[in-house]
Short mmCIF file of C-alpha atoms and ligand atoms in Angstrom, two decimals:
data_model
loop_
_atom_site.label_atom_id
_atom_site.label_comp_id
_atom_site.label_asym_id
_atom_site.label_seq_id
_atom_site.Cartn_x
_atom_site.Cartn_y
_atom_site.Cartn_z
CA MET A 159 -15.34 16.54 12.81
CA ALA A 160 -12.49 14.45 11.36
CA LYS A 161 -9.86 16.18 9.26
CA SER A 162 -9.96 15.96 5.45
CA PHE A 163 -6.48 15.24 4.11
CA ARG A 164 -5.25 16.18 0.64
CA ASN A 165 -3.07 14.90 -2.16
CA PHE A 166 0.36 16.43 -2.73
CA ILE A 167 0.51 17.36 -6.44
CA GLY A 168 2.32 20.12 -8.28
CA GLY A 169 4.08 21.33 -5.16
CA GLU A 170 0.94 21.88 -3.06
CA TRP A 171 -1.59 20.06 -0.91
CA VAL A 172 -4.72 19.84 -3.05
CA ALA A 173 -8.18 18.30 -2.90
CA PRO A 174 -8.94 15.54 -5.44
CA ALA A 175 -10.39 16.68 -8.78
CA GLY A 176 -13.66 14.81 -8.17
CA GLY A 177 -14.06 16.13 -4.60
CA ALA A 178 -14.65 12.62 -3.17
CA PHE A 179 -13.08 11.22 0.00
CA LEU A 180 -12.65 7.82 1.69
CA GLU A 181 -12.88 7.30 5.43
CA ASN A 182 -9.85 5.97 7.33
CA ARG A 183 -10.96 4.17 10.50
CA ASN A 184 -9.06 2.48 13.31
CA PRO A 185 -9.39 -1.31 12.81
CA ALA A 186 -9.21 -1.87 16.59
CA ASP A 187 -12.16 0.45 17.17
CA THR A 188 -14.21 1.24 14.11
CA GLY A 189 -15.88 4.13 15.91
CA ASP A 190 -12.57 5.99 15.78
CA LEU A 191 -12.46 7.99 12.53
CA ILE A 192 -8.88 9.05 11.79
CA GLY A 193 -9.65 11.23 8.81
CA ARG A 194 -11.00 11.46 5.29
CA PHE A 195 -8.51 10.89 2.48
CA PRO A 196 -8.90 11.69 -1.24
CA ASP A 197 -10.73 9.19 -3.40
CA SER A 198 -8.78 10.46 -6.41
CA ASP A 199 -9.17 9.56 -10.07
CA ALA A 200 -7.23 9.56 -13.36
CA ARG A 201 -7.34 13.38 -13.57
CA ASP A 202 -5.29 13.65 -10.38
CA VAL A 203 -2.78 11.15 -11.76
CA THR A 204 -2.44 13.15 -14.99
CA ARG A 205 -1.67 16.31 -13.02
CA ALA A 206 0.81 14.43 -10.85
CA VAL A 207 2.66 13.09 -13.91
CA ARG A 208 2.92 16.57 -15.40
CA SER A 209 4.45 17.89 -12.21
CA ALA A 210 6.70 14.84 -11.71
CA LYS A 211 8.17 15.39 -15.18
CA ARG A 212 9.20 18.90 -14.13
CA GLY A 213 10.57 17.44 -10.92
CA PHE A 214 12.58 14.89 -12.84
CA ALA A 215 14.23 17.53 -15.02
CA ALA A 216 15.65 19.32 -11.97
CA TRP A 217 16.24 16.47 -9.54
CA SER A 218 18.00 14.22 -12.06
CA ASN A 219 20.56 17.00 -12.54
CA THR A 220 21.25 17.35 -8.81
CA PRO A 221 24.52 15.50 -8.02
CA ALA A 222 23.86 12.15 -6.40
CA PRO A 223 25.81 13.00 -3.19
CA GLN A 224 23.49 16.00 -2.71
CA ARG A 225 20.46 13.80 -3.28
CA GLY A 226 21.93 11.56 -0.58
CA ASP A 227 22.22 14.53 1.78
CA VAL A 228 18.46 15.15 1.48
CA LEU A 229 17.78 11.52 2.34
CA ARG A 230 20.09 11.73 5.36
CA ARG A 231 18.00 14.64 6.66
CA VAL A 232 14.88 12.56 6.00
CA GLY A 233 16.38 9.82 8.20
CA ASP A 234 17.16 12.36 10.94
CA LEU A 235 13.58 13.67 10.95
CA MET A 236 12.22 10.14 11.06
CA VAL A 237 14.36 9.45 14.13
CA GLU A 238 12.92 12.56 15.82
CA ARG A 239 9.33 11.57 14.99
CA LYS A 240 9.63 7.81 15.37
CA GLU A 241 7.26 7.54 18.33
CA ALA A 242 4.60 9.82 16.87
CA ILE A 243 4.64 8.01 13.52
CA ALA A 244 4.52 4.60 15.22
CA ASP A 245 1.48 5.72 17.20
CA ALA A 246 -0.31 7.01 14.09
CA MET A 247 0.56 3.81 12.25
CA SER A 248 -0.78 1.54 15.00
CA ARG A 249 -3.97 3.58 15.01
CA GLU A 250 -4.64 3.14 11.30
CA MET A 251 -3.12 -0.30 10.71
CA GLY A 252 -3.69 -2.05 14.02
CA LYS A 253 -0.38 -3.79 14.66
CA VAL A 254 1.32 -3.39 18.02
CA LEU A 255 3.63 -0.48 18.83
CA ALA A 256 6.77 -2.63 18.98
CA GLU A 257 6.09 -3.56 15.36
CA THR A 258 5.20 -0.09 14.12
CA ARG A 259 8.35 1.26 15.78
CA GLY A 260 10.24 -1.43 13.87
CA ASP A 261 8.42 -0.40 10.69
CA VAL A 262 9.61 3.21 11.12
CA GLN A 263 13.11 2.02 11.99
CA GLU A 264 13.26 0.10 8.72
CA GLY A 265 12.51 3.38 6.95
CA ILE A 266 15.29 5.10 8.91
CA ASP A 267 17.76 2.34 8.00
CA THR A 268 16.72 2.61 4.36
CA ALA A 269 17.20 6.40 4.41
CA TYR A 270 20.73 6.18 5.81
CA TYR A 271 21.67 3.39 3.42
CA ALA A 272 20.42 5.50 0.51
CA ALA A 273 22.30 8.55 1.80
CA GLY A 274 25.56 6.61 1.68
CA GLU A 275 24.73 5.25 -1.76
CA GLY A 276 24.76 8.83 -3.05
CA ARG A 277 28.55 8.70 -2.83
CA ARG A 278 28.76 5.26 -4.43
CA LEU A 279 26.29 4.51 -7.26
CA PHE A 280 29.17 2.62 -8.77
CA GLY A 281 29.74 2.19 -12.46
CA ARG A 282 32.64 0.20 -13.87
CA THR A 283 35.72 0.97 -15.85
CA VAL A 284 36.93 -2.11 -17.70
CA PRO A 285 39.74 -2.73 -20.18
CA SER A 286 38.79 -2.52 -23.82
CA GLU A 287 39.91 -5.31 -26.14
CA LEU A 288 41.45 -2.60 -28.35
CA GLY A 289 44.39 -0.33 -27.61
CA ALA A 290 43.90 3.39 -27.02
CA LYS A 291 40.26 2.87 -26.17
CA TRP A 292 38.48 3.56 -22.88
CA ALA A 293 35.39 1.59 -21.79
CA MET A 294 33.10 2.40 -18.86
CA SER A 295 29.59 2.10 -17.54
CA TRP A 296 27.63 4.33 -15.15
CA ARG A 297 24.11 4.70 -13.83
CA ARG A 298 21.57 7.23 -15.02
CA PRO A 299 18.11 8.17 -13.71
CA ILE A 300 15.16 6.88 -15.73
CA GLY A 301 12.22 9.26 -15.27
CA VAL A 302 8.90 9.29 -13.41
CA VAL A 303 8.50 6.23 -11.19
CA GLY A 304 5.07 5.00 -10.05
CA LEU A 305 4.90 3.30 -6.64
CA ILE A 306 1.96 1.24 -5.38
CA THR A 307 2.10 -0.12 -1.85
CA PRO A 308 0.07 -2.46 0.42
CA PHE A 309 -1.37 -1.91 3.89
CA ASN A 310 0.78 -4.12 6.08
CA PHE A 311 4.03 -2.11 6.26
CA PRO A 312 2.69 1.44 5.91
CA MET A 313 6.13 3.10 6.26
CA ALA A 314 8.81 0.50 5.50
CA ILE A 315 7.54 -0.55 2.07
CA PRO A 316 7.00 3.00 0.74
CA THR A 317 10.55 3.89 1.87
CA TRP A 318 12.06 0.73 0.31
CA LYS A 319 10.77 2.04 -3.00
CA MET A 320 10.90 5.82 -2.65
CA PHE A 321 14.37 6.31 -1.21
CA PRO A 322 16.37 4.31 -3.77
CA ALA A 323 14.20 5.68 -6.61
CA LEU A 324 14.91 9.26 -5.45
CA LEU A 325 18.58 8.62 -4.75
CA CYS A 326 18.98 7.41 -8.32
CA GLY A 327 17.59 10.77 -9.53
CA ASN A 328 14.04 9.81 -10.49
CA SER A 329 10.91 11.64 -9.45
CA VAL A 330 8.21 9.56 -7.76
CA ILE A 331 4.44 9.32 -7.61
CA ILE A 332 3.20 7.21 -4.72
CA LYS A 333 -0.22 5.71 -4.30
CA PRO A 334 -0.33 4.18 -0.83
CA SER A 335 -2.85 1.60 0.27
CA GLU A 336 -6.25 3.19 0.81
CA ASP A 337 -6.34 1.36 4.16
CA VAL A 338 -3.31 3.19 5.62
CA PRO A 339 -3.01 6.59 3.92
CA HIS A 340 -1.99 8.61 6.98
CA THR A 341 1.51 7.16 7.40
CA VAL A 342 2.61 8.12 3.88
CA HIS A 343 1.10 11.58 4.39
CA LEU A 344 3.48 11.97 7.37
CA LEU A 345 6.37 10.67 5.26
CA VAL A 346 5.79 13.18 2.47
CA GLU A 347 5.70 16.00 5.03
CA ILE A 348 9.14 14.85 6.18
CA LEU A 349 10.54 14.65 2.62
CA LEU A 350 9.50 18.23 1.98
CA GLU A 351 10.88 19.48 5.27
CA ALA A 352 14.18 17.75 4.52
CA GLY A 353 14.53 19.84 1.37
CA LEU A 354 13.34 17.55 -1.43
CA PRO A 355 12.25 19.76 -4.35
CA PRO A 356 8.42 19.60 -4.21
CA ASP A 357 7.97 18.47 -7.81
CA ALA A 358 10.16 15.42 -7.17
CA VAL A 359 7.43 13.76 -5.09
CA GLN A 360 3.68 13.43 -5.69
CA LEU A 361 1.24 11.73 -3.36
CA VAL A 362 -2.05 10.59 -4.88
CA HIS A 363 -4.43 8.83 -2.51
CA GLY A 364 -7.22 6.58 -3.66
CA ARG A 365 -8.29 3.14 -4.72
CA GLY A 366 -6.30 0.62 -6.72
CA GLU A 367 -8.80 0.18 -9.52
CA THR A 368 -8.84 3.93 -10.17
CA VAL A 369 -5.62 5.69 -9.12
CA GLY A 370 -3.38 2.60 -9.18
CA LYS A 371 -4.68 1.58 -12.59
CA ALA A 372 -4.29 5.10 -14.02
CA LEU A 373 -0.70 5.25 -12.79
CA VAL A 374 0.18 1.87 -14.29
CA GLU A 375 -1.46 2.77 -17.60
CA HIS A 376 0.04 6.25 -17.92
CA PRO A 377 2.42 6.28 -20.92
CA GLU A 378 4.78 8.76 -19.28
CA VAL A 379 5.46 6.61 -16.23
CA PRO A 380 8.12 4.16 -17.49
CA VAL A 381 8.80 2.42 -14.17
CA ILE A 382 6.33 0.77 -11.79
CA SER A 383 7.15 -0.83 -8.45
CA PHE A 384 4.32 -2.75 -6.83
CA THR A 385 3.97 -4.67 -3.58
CA GLY A 386 0.71 -6.44 -2.87
CA SER A 387 -1.20 -9.58 -3.71
CA THR A 388 -0.26 -11.91 -6.53
CA ALA A 389 -3.70 -11.41 -8.10
CA THR A 390 -3.21 -7.62 -8.35
CA GLY A 391 0.40 -8.10 -9.49
CA ALA A 392 -0.81 -10.24 -12.39
CA ILE A 393 -3.12 -7.46 -13.61
CA ILE A 394 -0.34 -4.87 -13.35
CA GLY A 395 2.14 -7.21 -15.02
CA GLU A 396 -0.07 -7.61 -18.08
CA THR A 397 -0.34 -3.87 -18.59
CA CYS A 398 3.35 -3.23 -18.01
CA GLY A 399 4.30 -6.06 -20.37
CA ARG A 400 2.13 -4.60 -23.10
CA MET A 401 3.53 -1.11 -22.54
CA HIS A 402 7.19 -2.24 -22.19
CA LYS A 403 7.53 -0.79 -18.71
CA ARG A 404 10.15 -1.70 -16.18
CA LEU A 405 8.31 -3.46 -13.37
CA SER A 406 9.18 -4.78 -9.93
CA LEU A 407 6.61 -7.07 -8.31
CA GLU A 408 6.70 -8.19 -4.68
CA MET A 409 3.70 -10.38 -3.99
CA GLY A 410 2.21 -13.12 -1.84
CA GLY A 411 3.75 -15.84 0.29
CA LYS A 412 2.91 -19.14 1.97
CA ASN A 413 5.92 -19.45 4.21
CA ALA A 414 6.84 -22.50 6.23
CA MET A 415 8.83 -23.12 9.38
CA ILE A 416 10.37 -26.59 9.65
CA VAL A 417 11.04 -27.90 13.15
CA MET A 418 13.35 -30.93 13.13
CA ASP A 419 13.58 -33.57 15.87
CA ASP A 420 16.87 -32.13 17.20
CA ALA A 421 15.59 -28.53 17.42
CA ASP A 422 15.67 -26.32 20.49
CA LEU A 423 11.92 -26.45 21.07
CA ASP A 424 11.80 -23.44 23.40
CA LEU A 425 13.40 -21.32 20.70
CA ALA A 426 11.15 -22.77 18.01
CA LEU A 427 8.05 -22.05 20.10
CA GLU A 428 8.95 -18.41 20.58
CA GLY A 429 9.76 -18.20 16.87
CA VAL A 430 6.51 -19.67 15.62
CA LEU A 431 4.38 -17.44 17.85
CA TRP A 432 6.14 -14.35 16.53
CA GLY A 433 6.17 -15.61 12.93
CA ALA A 434 2.56 -16.79 12.76
CA PHE A 435 0.69 -14.30 14.92
CA GLY A 436 2.83 -11.15 14.80
CA THR A 437 1.10 -8.48 12.67
CA THR A 438 -1.94 -10.76 13.11
CA GLY A 439 -0.49 -12.96 10.36
CA GLN A 440 -0.70 -10.11 7.85
CA ARG A 441 2.86 -10.25 6.62
CA CYS A 442 4.06 -11.43 3.26
CA THR A 443 6.65 -13.40 5.25
CA ALA A 444 4.23 -14.66 7.92
CA THR A 445 4.74 -18.22 9.10
CA SER A 446 1.52 -19.75 7.85
CA ARG A 447 2.71 -23.38 7.72
CA LEU A 448 4.45 -25.28 10.49
CA ILE A 449 6.14 -28.45 9.29
CA LEU A 450 6.80 -30.63 12.33
CA HIS A 451 8.98 -33.70 12.51
CA ARG A 452 6.84 -36.59 13.81
CA LYS A 453 9.17 -37.19 16.78
CA VAL A 454 8.42 -33.77 18.26
CA HIS A 455 4.96 -33.27 16.73
CA ASP A 456 2.65 -34.00 19.66
CA ARG A 457 4.87 -32.48 22.34
CA PHE A 458 5.39 -29.27 20.41
CA LEU A 459 1.73 -28.88 19.48
CA ARG A 460 0.57 -29.13 23.10
CA ARG A 461 2.88 -26.28 24.06
CA LEU A 462 1.99 -24.24 20.98
CA VAL A 463 -1.74 -24.37 21.65
CA GLU A 464 -1.30 -23.34 25.26
CA ALA A 465 0.99 -20.45 24.28
CA ALA A 466 -1.32 -19.28 21.45
CA GLU A 467 -4.23 -19.18 23.90
CA GLY A 468 -2.14 -16.99 26.21
CA LEU A 469 -1.62 -14.25 23.60
CA ARG A 470 -3.40 -11.04 24.53
CA LEU A 471 -5.58 -9.48 21.84
CA GLY A 472 -6.23 -5.77 21.91
CA ASP A 473 -5.55 -2.29 20.65
CA GLY A 474 -2.04 -2.20 19.19
CA ARG A 475 -1.38 1.05 21.02
CA ALA A 476 -1.76 -0.58 24.44
CA GLU A 477 1.69 -1.81 25.58
CA ARG A 478 0.30 -5.13 26.92
CA THR A 479 -1.17 -6.21 23.58
CA ASP A 480 0.43 -9.12 21.70
CA VAL A 481 -1.93 -9.32 18.72
CA GLY A 482 -3.90 -6.49 17.11
CA PRO A 483 -6.90 -6.66 14.78
CA LEU A 484 -7.13 -7.55 11.10
CA ILE A 485 -7.16 -4.62 8.72
CA HIS A 486 -10.86 -4.60 7.82
CA GLU A 487 -14.11 -6.49 7.67
CA ALA A 488 -13.40 -8.15 4.32
CA SER A 489 -10.10 -9.44 5.64
CA ARG A 490 -11.80 -11.03 8.65
CA ALA A 491 -14.49 -12.52 6.42
CA ASN A 492 -11.71 -14.03 4.31
CA VAL A 493 -10.10 -15.61 7.39
CA GLU A 494 -13.49 -17.02 8.44
CA ARG A 495 -13.90 -18.51 4.97
CA TYR A 496 -10.54 -20.29 5.25
CA VAL A 497 -11.39 -21.65 8.68
CA GLU A 498 -14.50 -23.13 7.12
CA ILE A 499 -12.42 -24.58 4.26
CA GLY A 500 -10.03 -26.11 6.83
CA ARG A 501 -12.92 -27.80 8.59
CA GLU A 502 -14.33 -29.11 5.32
CA GLU A 503 -10.92 -30.47 4.34
CA GLY A 504 -10.85 -32.48 7.55
CA ALA A 505 -8.14 -30.56 9.38
CA GLU A 506 -8.37 -30.49 13.17
CA LEU A 507 -9.03 -27.08 14.71
CA LEU A 508 -6.93 -27.03 17.90
CA THR A 509 -7.57 -23.48 19.00
CA GLY A 510 -9.07 -20.20 17.77
CA GLY A 511 -11.40 -20.38 14.81
CA LYS A 512 -13.55 -17.47 15.95
CA ALA A 513 -13.68 -13.77 16.65
CA PRO A 514 -13.57 -12.66 20.29
CA GLY A 515 -16.56 -10.90 21.78
CA GLY A 516 -16.88 -8.35 24.58
CA ARG A 517 -14.98 -5.09 24.29
CA LEU A 518 -13.07 -6.44 21.25
CA ALA A 519 -16.28 -6.62 19.22
CA ALA A 520 -15.67 -2.99 18.18
CA GLY A 521 -12.70 -4.04 16.01
CA TRP A 522 -11.78 -6.63 13.39
CA PHE A 523 -10.17 -9.08 15.84
CA TYR A 524 -9.74 -12.81 15.32
CA ARG A 525 -8.34 -15.38 17.70
CA PRO A 526 -4.95 -16.97 16.89
CA THR A 527 -5.91 -20.17 15.14
CA VAL A 528 -4.06 -23.48 14.81
CA PHE A 529 -5.09 -26.35 12.54
CA ALA A 530 -3.37 -29.72 12.90
CA GLY A 531 -3.53 -32.67 10.51
CA VAL A 532 -3.29 -30.44 7.46
CA ARG A 533 -2.25 -32.38 4.39
CA ALA A 534 0.16 -31.13 1.75
CA GLY A 535 -1.90 -30.06 -1.24
CA ASN A 536 -4.94 -28.94 0.79
CA ARG A 537 -6.18 -25.42 0.09
CA LEU A 538 -5.42 -24.44 3.67
CA GLU A 539 -1.83 -25.47 3.03
CA GLN A 540 -1.51 -23.94 -0.43
CA GLU A 541 -3.28 -20.57 -0.41
CA GLU A 542 -2.26 -17.30 1.21
CA ILE A 543 -4.74 -16.45 3.98
CA PHE A 544 -3.17 -13.27 5.40
CA GLY A 545 -4.50 -13.74 8.88
CA PRO A 546 -3.67 -15.46 12.19
CA VAL A 547 -4.15 -19.01 10.91
CA LEU A 548 -1.36 -21.57 11.25
CA SER A 549 -1.52 -24.92 9.42
CA VAL A 550 0.49 -27.78 10.90
CA ILE A 551 1.81 -30.53 8.66
CA ARG A 552 3.44 -33.62 10.11
CA VAL A 553 6.45 -35.12 8.30
CA GLY A 554 8.79 -38.07 8.81
CA SER A 555 12.05 -36.73 7.39
CA PHE A 556 13.98 -33.67 6.30
CA ASP A 557 13.54 -34.58 2.63
CA GLU A 558 9.78 -34.75 3.08
CA ALA A 559 9.85 -31.36 4.83
CA VAL A 560 11.71 -29.86 1.87
CA ARG A 561 9.15 -31.31 -0.56
CA VAL A 562 6.28 -29.82 1.45
CA ASN A 563 8.01 -26.45 1.72
CA ASN A 564 8.66 -26.33 -2.02
CA GLY A 565 5.26 -27.68 -3.05
CA VAL A 566 3.44 -24.32 -3.16
CA ARG A 567 3.23 -21.68 -5.87
CA TYR A 568 4.89 -19.03 -3.70
CA GLY A 569 8.55 -18.75 -2.72
CA LEU A 570 9.22 -15.88 -0.35
CA SER A 571 10.67 -17.11 2.90
CA SER A 572 11.34 -20.32 4.86
CA SER A 573 12.86 -21.34 8.16
CA VAL A 574 14.47 -24.40 9.73
CA TYR A 575 15.08 -25.14 13.40
CA THR A 576 17.87 -27.68 13.89
CA ARG A 577 21.11 -28.06 15.81
CA ASP A 578 22.72 -29.98 12.93
CA VAL A 579 25.02 -27.67 10.99
CA ASN A 580 25.15 -29.97 7.97
CA LEU A 581 21.37 -30.05 7.77
CA ALA A 582 21.25 -26.25 8.11
CA PHE A 583 23.47 -25.80 5.07
CA ARG A 584 21.54 -28.45 3.11
CA ALA A 585 18.38 -26.49 3.89
CA LEU A 586 19.87 -23.21 2.64
CA GLN A 587 20.48 -24.94 -0.70
CA ALA A 588 17.33 -27.05 -0.98
CA LEU A 589 14.55 -24.68 0.07
CA ASP A 590 13.14 -22.88 -2.94
CA ASN A 591 12.65 -19.38 -1.46
CA GLY A 592 14.20 -15.95 -1.74
CA ILE A 593 15.10 -15.99 1.97
CA THR A 594 15.83 -18.86 4.40
CA TYR A 595 16.33 -18.41 8.13
CA ILE A 596 18.13 -20.92 10.32
CA ASN A 597 16.90 -21.04 13.93
CA ALA A 598 14.76 -17.94 13.43
CA PRO A 599 11.19 -17.54 12.14
CA THR A 600 10.27 -16.67 8.55
CA ILE A 601 10.33 -12.95 9.28
CA GLY A 602 13.08 -10.52 10.19
CA ALA A 603 14.55 -9.06 7.01
CA GLU A 604 17.14 -6.30 7.34
CA ALA A 605 17.12 -3.21 5.14
CA HIS A 606 20.63 -3.63 3.74
CA LEU A 607 20.06 -7.10 2.27
CA PRO A 608 18.07 -7.98 -0.84
CA PHE A 609 14.44 -8.84 -0.10
CA GLY A 610 12.10 -10.80 -2.35
CA GLY A 611 10.97 -14.21 -3.47
CA VAL A 612 10.81 -16.72 -6.28
CA LYS A 613 7.92 -18.27 -8.25
CA ALA A 614 4.59 -16.44 -7.86
CA THR A 615 6.04 -14.17 -5.16
CA GLY A 616 8.02 -11.98 -7.53
CA ASN A 617 9.36 -11.32 -10.98
CA GLY A 618 13.06 -11.55 -10.25
CA HIS A 619 13.76 -8.16 -8.72
CA ARG A 620 14.64 -7.45 -5.11
CA GLU A 621 13.94 -4.59 -2.74
CA GLY A 622 16.49 -3.42 -0.19
CA GLY A 623 20.23 -3.85 -0.32
CA TRP A 624 22.42 -2.93 -3.26
CA GLY A 625 20.50 -4.56 -6.14
CA VAL A 626 17.50 -2.23 -5.92
CA TYR A 627 19.67 0.67 -7.16
CA GLU A 628 20.04 -1.18 -10.45
CA PHE A 629 16.28 -1.42 -10.78
CA TYR A 630 15.80 2.33 -10.38
CA SER A 631 18.58 3.36 -12.76
CA GLU A 632 19.56 2.76 -16.33
CA THR A 633 23.01 1.45 -17.21
CA LYS A 634 24.78 3.65 -19.74
CA VAL A 635 28.01 2.59 -21.43
CA GLY A 636 30.59 4.91 -22.96
CA TYR A 637 33.53 4.04 -25.22
CA VAL A 638 36.24 6.61 -25.93
CA ASP A 639 38.58 5.75 -28.78
CA TYR A 640 41.68 7.95 -28.64
CA SER A 641 43.74 6.03 -31.24
CA GLY A 642 42.97 8.46 -34.04
CA ARG A 643 42.03 5.66 -36.44
CA LEU A 644 39.10 3.31 -37.06
CA GLN A 645 39.37 0.34 -34.71
CA ARG A 646 36.89 -2.50 -35.21
CA ALA A 647 35.85 -4.53 -32.16
CA GLN A 648 35.73 -8.31 -32.67
CA ILE A 649 37.39 -7.90 -36.08
CA ASP A 650 40.80 -6.23 -35.83
CA THR A 651 42.14 -8.17 -32.84
CA TYR A 652 40.85 -11.55 -33.93
CA ASP A 653 41.47 -11.21 -37.66
CA VAL A 654 42.87 -14.57 -38.76
P1 NAD B 213 -3.55 -5.57 -2.67
O1 NAD B 213 -2.99 -6.28 -3.86
O2 NAD B 213 -5.00 -5.66 -2.42
O3 NAD B 213 -3.23 -4.01 -2.77
C1 NAD B 213 -1.94 -3.53 -2.89
C2 NAD B 213 -1.96 -2.15 -3.54
O4 NAD B 213 -2.38 -2.30 -4.90
C3 NAD B 213 -2.95 -1.17 -2.90
O5 NAD B 213 -2.38 0.13 -2.88
C4 NAD B 213 -4.14 -1.23 -3.84
O6 NAD B 213 -4.92 -0.05 -3.82
C5 NAD B 213 -3.45 -1.40 -5.18
N1 NAD B 213 -4.28 -1.98 -6.26
C6 NAD B 213 -5.33 -2.83 -6.14
N2 NAD B 213 -5.82 -3.11 -7.37
C7 NAD B 213 -5.04 -2.46 -8.27
C8 NAD B 213 -5.04 -2.37 -9.69
N3 NAD B 213 -5.94 -3.02 -10.44
N4 NAD B 213 -4.10 -1.62 -10.29
C9 NAD B 213 -3.18 -0.95 -9.57
N5 NAD B 213 -3.14 -0.99 -8.20
C10 NAD B 213 -4.06 -1.75 -7.57
O7 NAD B 213 -2.71 -6.06 -1.39
P2 NAD B 213 -2.92 -5.71 0.15
O8 NAD B 213 -4.13 -6.42 0.64
O9 NAD B 213 -2.81 -4.25 0.39
O10 NAD B 213 -1.61 -6.39 0.79
C11 NAD B 213 -1.53 -7.75 1.08
C12 NAD B 213 -0.75 -8.51 0.01
O11 NAD B 213 0.52 -7.91 -0.18
C13 NAD B 213 -0.47 -9.94 0.41
O12 NAD B 213 -0.67 -10.78 -0.70
C14 NAD B 213 1.00 -9.90 0.81
O13 NAD B 213 1.68 -11.14 0.72
C15 NAD B 213 1.54 -8.91 -0.14
N6 NAD B 213 2.80 -8.34 0.34
C16 NAD B 213 3.96 -8.73 -0.27
C17 NAD B 213 5.17 -8.24 0.18
C18 NAD B 213 6.46 -8.65 -0.48
O14 NAD B 213 7.44 -7.94 -0.34
N7 NAD B 213 6.51 -9.76 -1.19
C19 NAD B 213 5.21 -7.35 1.26
C20 NAD B 213 4.00 -6.97 1.86
C21 NAD B 213 2.80 -7.47 1.38
#
């Protein structure tokens, strides 16, 4: 009998108000039931908000360096449990252990960065234009923060949001993806063990259209941070706009790797395999387009197809596996639909294009797929697929490659392989993305740098790095006039 997990609301582990649960199954072997997780509703969100408001009152008055100390202990506990969490994450999400270990490590890095930030959280002291007047700014907590996260980075993305939000003195309510609820359950256990006051964190499991929606629509949750698809982000954005909420959106991508005629092709080959088929293509930064210079096009493709066919599919928890399954049946059906679209658009299927049989039939596996002859503007080239499907576009020049890269609605990440330093710097300027890699694939962000994209990928905010602390705090300004008389800014000094 699989375990029934609970929400964490009001300082205790509780069953959902409606008593309903959702099954969490291993995508590599759907016969493996991990547990039942709450299928919560708006009533659970209401209770969580009530408790989070109490949590905010106490936690926001805890000095920031002490808040940082709690997050340092969180990091320490994550280090201790890294292997166990990675194993649980591979079981529910499917990606290989090397990647789930990396996912936990990103959380650890984020915890230690946040811990240090507790002794910074800089404000500014600046000269006033008037004499005997002091002018300064500092950062204040905002209130209850609602966090909604996707399935593909079950630990890293929740920590990118939670840790800076908590360090800034807010209380948080997290609704993790219903596809990977176990990892955040383990994270909340760690937060409590590390000494976070229980009311400062609430975990409400459930579906987006119920729990996620209720959180976004709750009038006493002034800040929402969402990572997921652009379609869901648009719905959330409308509500938050209407309700004047502070909102961070991190959404879809259609990232390209450009391989120029002077590139180190061995390096580029390794990069594209990792970028396109790592996490089974289910990364917001996945390399889903390969823009090849015509002079290396045929040579590179031959090697790519052979290498893609050599990738070993399997359970992510087996050390020999290169590529795990897709997250669920609907996701595989979506990939199949795009393969059909590619065929209809006249692209040439070089390898893949089907699910494997045999012992892999028990999971949502799909073979690494490469389409050549994809034309800029085709649906295969424009739309996010979120699976192991790589579209190859042939170009004749760097300028054409830039046009193809920039010709999509998304703008998360891009990559260029070249040995020409001038071209590398031109690319950094010309490619319209939040992140550009030179001689590395479109993935590989580090926790202490800003992460996010332009156009339909985001709404101007960034996760990670220093900027995210501005998102989760309010700037307050104070003026102290110690002149003993009325001084008028803009008027007294510039009176002509
Ligand atoms: P999704 O949009 O289906 O779901 C994301 C989260 O939103 C889930 O927790 C879901 O329950 C919730 N949700 C769904 N409908 C909702 C609603 N109406 N109101 C409130 N919440 C709702 O995305 P997914 O399939 O879990 O993840 C894949 C997507 O995430 C891809 O598009 C990918 O590019 C994107 N992503 C972006 C980044 C980034 O940083 N830019 C990182 C990872 C993933």
